[in-house]
Amino acid sequence: MFDPDYDLFVHIIQAGSISAAARARGASVAGLSKRLSRLEERLGVGLIHRTTRRLALTVPGKELYDALLLLGASLEGVEDRISGRHADASGPLRLTAPTSFGRMHVVPHLPAFLERNPQIDLQIDLSDEFVDLREGGHDVAIRIAATIDLQLVSYRLGTSRRVLCAAPGYLARFGVPQTLADLKHHRLLATESQLPWHLEGGGGQVVQDGRSHVRTNSSEVVRELALEGCGIALRSLWDVSAALAGGQLVQVLPDYQGSQEVGIFAVHLPGPVVPARFRLFIEHLKENSGGFTF
């Protein structure tokens, strides 16, 4: 990094606490706390909420942290290009991604990546279950979420815009809802972890409670059930834009959509040196995805 105090700030966030960062550095907690306070005084803002239970960034702290990660990643990329280390990137790259998104928007970009990087040994696992990178089974994960663990290095790839939709046959049978209150009388479709729905519209954010007509842990099952006329689902446009364009699904309650805070991210664990194969894959996905704009 460019400034030792900036480097320390990032290390504290990624370590999870000042004490953990102190242990890793072989330094005292008091010494690191003093340096962090000095940085805050220099910038004129508080960066971290200090509590006994957890570490939390202030708004300026989050802005600085995101900027430092971006600058660090950019510098490492330049160093790789200058030194030519990217030319012989090799070794294992263990990737995990959500099932539908991985199949539709990650796998199609893999052949070109492997062609350009033949020495990389790729493993890809698709799962709708949360995968904890700290367990050591994977190197890079694709996450679709509103927030990302601050102890992970994250790269925002796009926004996951979500809409309420249903098949024409379902709407012909059960009617078209005119208000959110009407959803109480309809069959909702969602995975076990999706409800309640967090929606934006009508002048603010609303939470829509409900119970899925069919219980499942598979997002692909929800999509197929919606296509077959079994109910109303909240689906990402990256998943159903073609079905909407083709008329197999129809958007309902268009004044409401899923929270715009939900993004598409690539994440990996922090380390003193990020392997070139990690950065090359993430760069390849960003360059070829069009920013995941749907």
XYZ file of C-alpha atoms in Angstrom:
294
model
C 0.000 0.000 0.000
C 1.074 3.651 -0.249
C 0.969 4.643 3.424
C 1.855 2.431 6.434
C -1.169 3.686 8.365
C -3.466 2.875 5.421
C -1.922 -0.577 5.278
C -2.558 -0.985 8.998
C -6.163 0.174 8.634
C -6.860 -2.438 5.936
C -5.131 -5.131 8.001
C -7.282 -4.342 11.070
C -10.488 -4.640 9.017
C -9.434 -7.891 7.382
C -8.196 -9.359 10.669
C -11.526 -8.559 12.305
C -10.171 -6.644 15.304
C -7.274 -4.536 16.504
C -6.160 -7.313 18.832
C -6.095 -9.887 16.011
C -4.068 -7.512 13.835
C -1.705 -6.885 16.752
C -1.149 -10.624 17.245
C -0.435 -11.119 13.537
C 2.068 -8.263 13.529
C 3.665 -9.100 16.856
C 2.740 -5.628 18.074
C 0.816 -4.267 21.030
C -2.882 -3.441 20.904
C -2.136 -0.046 22.448
C 0.417 0.722 19.749
C -1.933 -0.158 16.903
C -4.810 1.732 18.513
C -2.592 4.802 18.750
C -1.655 4.569 15.078
C -5.301 4.154 14.075
C -6.261 7.192 16.158
C -3.450 9.139 14.514
C -4.843 8.267 11.079
C -8.342 9.351 12.125
C -6.975 12.627 13.470
C -5.082 13.220 10.241
C -8.201 12.632 8.139
C -10.505 14.436 10.556
C -13.073 11.604 10.668
C -13.750 8.456 12.644
C -13.071 5.306 10.647
C -14.075 2.483 12.994
C -16.761 2.128 15.661
C -14.925 0.536 18.573
C -17.143 -1.901 20.493
C -16.404 -4.891 22.665
C -18.508 -7.215 20.510
C -17.483 -6.455 16.949
C -15.676 -4.123 14.604
C -17.815 -1.828 12.464
C -16.800 0.724 9.865
C -18.189 4.242 9.807
C -19.444 5.585 6.471
C -16.108 7.389 5.814
C -14.274 4.267 6.978
C -16.139 2.083 4.469
C -15.425 4.588 1.690
C -11.717 4.611 2.528
C -11.556 0.806 2.843
C -13.212 0.253 -0.549
C -10.910 2.824 -2.177
C -7.776 1.253 -0.697
C -8.785 -2.228 -1.871
C -9.383 -0.898 -5.371
C -6.071 0.950 -5.435
C -4.214 -2.074 -4.102
C -5.765 -4.376 -6.687
C -4.971 -1.904 -9.471
C -1.349 -1.582 -8.352
C -0.922 -5.347 -8.170
C -2.386 -5.674 -11.648
C 0.058 -3.115 -13.026
C 2.962 -4.869 -11.301
C 1.898 -8.157 -12.866
C 1.699 -6.653 -16.327
C 5.047 -4.885 -15.989
C 6.867 -7.892 -14.586
C 5.179 -10.349 -16.936
C 4.096 -12.603 -14.069
C 0.646 -12.910 -15.616
C 2.141 -14.725 -18.591
C 2.855 -17.860 -16.621
C 0.009 -17.807 -14.084
C -0.435 -21.370 -12.935
C -1.736 -23.516 -10.127
C -5.153 -24.437 -8.781
C -8.116 -22.087 -8.963
C -11.079 -23.426 -7.017
C -14.222 -21.449 -7.854
C -17.717 -21.578 -6.375
C -20.818 -19.785 -7.676
C -24.617 -19.899 -7.254
C -26.091 -22.628 -9.424
C -28.158 -20.649 -11.931
C -25.859 -17.659 -12.155
C -22.798 -19.845 -12.511
C -24.340 -21.953 -15.240
C -25.689 -18.969 -17.185
C -23.097 -16.239 -16.667
C -19.825 -17.750 -15.436
C -19.394 -21.066 -17.258
C -19.791 -19.485 -20.760
C -16.703 -17.325 -20.065
C -14.493 -20.194 -18.879
C -13.321 -21.622 -22.248
C -11.707 -18.316 -23.290
C -10.137 -17.924 -19.845
C -8.634 -21.424 -19.981
C -7.411 -20.846 -23.527
C -5.526 -17.766 -22.369
C -4.277 -19.401 -19.166
C -3.601 -23.092 -19.920
C -1.433 -23.594 -16.811
C -4.315 -22.864 -14.427
C -5.945 -25.972 -12.943
C -9.611 -24.933 -12.665
C -12.239 -26.461 -10.407
C -15.757 -25.012 -10.401
C -18.550 -25.975 -8.021
C -22.104 -24.659 -8.347
C -24.270 -24.492 -5.254
C -27.072 -22.361 -3.842
C -25.757 -23.030 -0.328
C -23.502 -20.485 1.374
C -19.862 -21.468 0.947
C -17.453 -20.261 3.641
C -14.062 -19.584 2.057
C -12.420 -19.894 5.469
C -13.031 -23.638 5.364
C -10.344 -23.837 2.697
C -12.223 -25.684 -0.015
C -12.427 -22.782 -2.468
C -10.334 -19.800 -3.538
C -12.812 -17.447 -5.206
C -16.560 -17.202 -4.716
C -19.252 -15.406 -6.670
C -21.679 -13.857 -4.196
C -25.060 -12.215 -4.832
C -25.796 -10.209 -1.718
C -26.506 -6.767 -0.252
C -23.432 -6.846 1.984
C -20.114 -8.666 1.925
C -18.078 -9.761 4.934
C -15.533 -7.010 5.557
C -12.873 -9.644 6.141
C -13.103 -10.693 2.486
C -11.604 -8.880 -0.488
C -14.535 -8.095 -2.774
C -14.928 -6.845 -6.340
C -18.349 -5.617 -7.431
C -19.195 -7.055 -10.840
C -22.712 -5.681 -11.251
C -26.143 -5.187 -9.704
C -28.728 -7.926 -9.344
C -31.983 -6.203 -10.266
C -34.995 -8.309 -9.283
C -38.628 -8.082 -10.328
C -41.882 -9.773 -9.359
C -43.126 -12.023 -12.133
C -45.479 -14.873 -12.955
C -46.572 -16.952 -15.936
C -49.547 -15.681 -17.984
C -51.416 -18.914 -17.211
C -51.121 -18.347 -13.459
C -52.360 -14.753 -13.759
C -55.277 -15.841 -15.937
C -56.284 -18.351 -13.275
C -55.718 -16.339 -10.096
C -55.844 -12.744 -11.287
C -53.276 -9.972 -11.496
C -52.353 -8.440 -8.110
C -52.903 -4.680 -8.019
C -51.309 -3.927 -4.637
C -48.789 -5.576 -2.333
C -51.673 -6.456 -0.024
C -53.093 -8.621 -2.818
C -50.065 -10.920 -2.541
C -51.593 -12.365 0.627
C -54.132 -14.074 -1.620
C -51.574 -15.427 -4.089
C -49.139 -18.313 -4.221
C -45.611 -17.064 -3.642
C -42.512 -18.917 -4.772
C -39.143 -18.531 -3.039
C -36.295 -20.563 -1.645
C -36.150 -21.189 2.083
C -33.765 -18.258 2.622
C -35.457 -15.655 0.373
C -38.601 -14.742 2.284
C -39.476 -12.176 3.508
C -38.901 -10.149 0.349
C -37.231 -6.755 0.740
C -38.732 -4.491 -1.907
C -38.310 -0.894 -3.010
C -41.176 1.169 -4.359
C -44.164 3.185 -3.334
C -41.883 5.848 -1.924
C -39.648 3.656 0.189
C -38.575 0.209 1.278
C -41.095 -2.420 2.295
C -40.847 -5.940 3.661
C -43.234 -8.479 2.172
C -43.848 -11.439 4.446
C -45.214 -14.714 3.206
C -44.729 -18.439 2.830
C -43.563 -20.178 -0.295
C -46.163 -22.361 -1.964
C -43.435 -24.981 -2.409
C -40.524 -25.335 0.012
C -37.147 -25.727 -1.703
C -33.515 -24.742 -1.302
C -33.039 -24.475 -5.081
C -33.349 -21.190 -6.924
C -33.626 -23.103 -10.200
C -36.652 -24.979 -8.865
C -38.316 -21.638 -8.064
C -37.657 -20.412 -11.589
C -39.062 -23.536 -13.213
C -42.160 -23.509 -10.991
C -42.791 -19.886 -11.923
C -42.459 -20.719 -15.628
C -44.939 -23.581 -15.188
C -47.562 -21.285 -13.635
C -47.272 -22.287 -9.986
C -47.055 -18.799 -8.484
C -45.414 -15.379 -8.251
C -41.648 -15.152 -7.769
C -39.083 -12.415 -7.160
C -36.438 -13.162 -9.773
C -33.241 -11.512 -10.962
C -33.244 -10.128 -14.480
C -30.051 -12.043 -15.214
C -32.194 -15.145 -14.668
C -35.535 -14.304 -16.314
C -34.954 -11.466 -18.798
C -35.256 -13.861 -21.752
C -38.473 -15.367 -20.371
C -39.921 -11.885 -19.847
C -38.955 -10.833 -23.370
C -40.460 -14.018 -24.797
C -43.722 -13.747 -22.857
C -43.260 -16.909 -20.786
C -43.255 -14.657 -17.721
C -44.962 -11.320 -17.070
C -43.827 -8.672 -14.607
C -46.391 -7.903 -11.901
C -46.561 -4.902 -9.568
C -43.971 -3.075 -11.710
C -43.784 -0.200 -9.222
C -41.925 -2.556 -6.877
C -38.620 -4.337 -7.292
C -36.020 -6.033 -5.171
C -33.611 -3.931 -3.126
C -31.065 -2.191 -5.355
C -28.412 -2.812 -2.709
C -28.051 -6.420 -3.886
C -24.914 -6.715 -5.973
C -22.916 -9.387 -7.784
C -19.436 -9.795 -6.297
C -16.310 -11.874 -6.692
C -14.625 -12.420 -3.318
C -11.539 -14.103 -1.923
C -9.669 -14.213 1.352
C -7.055 -11.506 1.975
C -3.373 -12.317 1.903
C 0.009 -10.629 1.663
C 0.094 -11.521 -2.046
C -2.992 -12.223 -4.133
C -2.165 -14.985 -6.640
C -2.151 -13.772 -10.221
C -4.587 -16.519 -11.226
C -7.204 -15.040 -8.851
C -6.851 -11.552 -10.295
C -6.732 -12.768 -13.882
C -9.994 -14.674 -13.477
C -11.793 -11.736 -11.864
C -10.463 -9.341 -14.513
C -11.558 -11.749 -17.256
C -15.068 -11.977 -15.805
C -15.347 -8.189 -15.494
C -14.082 -7.598 -19.017
C -16.363 -10.147 -20.660
C -19.553 -9.807 -18.630
C -20.455 -6.280 -19.721
C -20.715 -5.334 -16.055
C -23.589 -7.812 -15.711
C -26.063 -5.234 -16.978
C -29.451 -6.750 -17.782
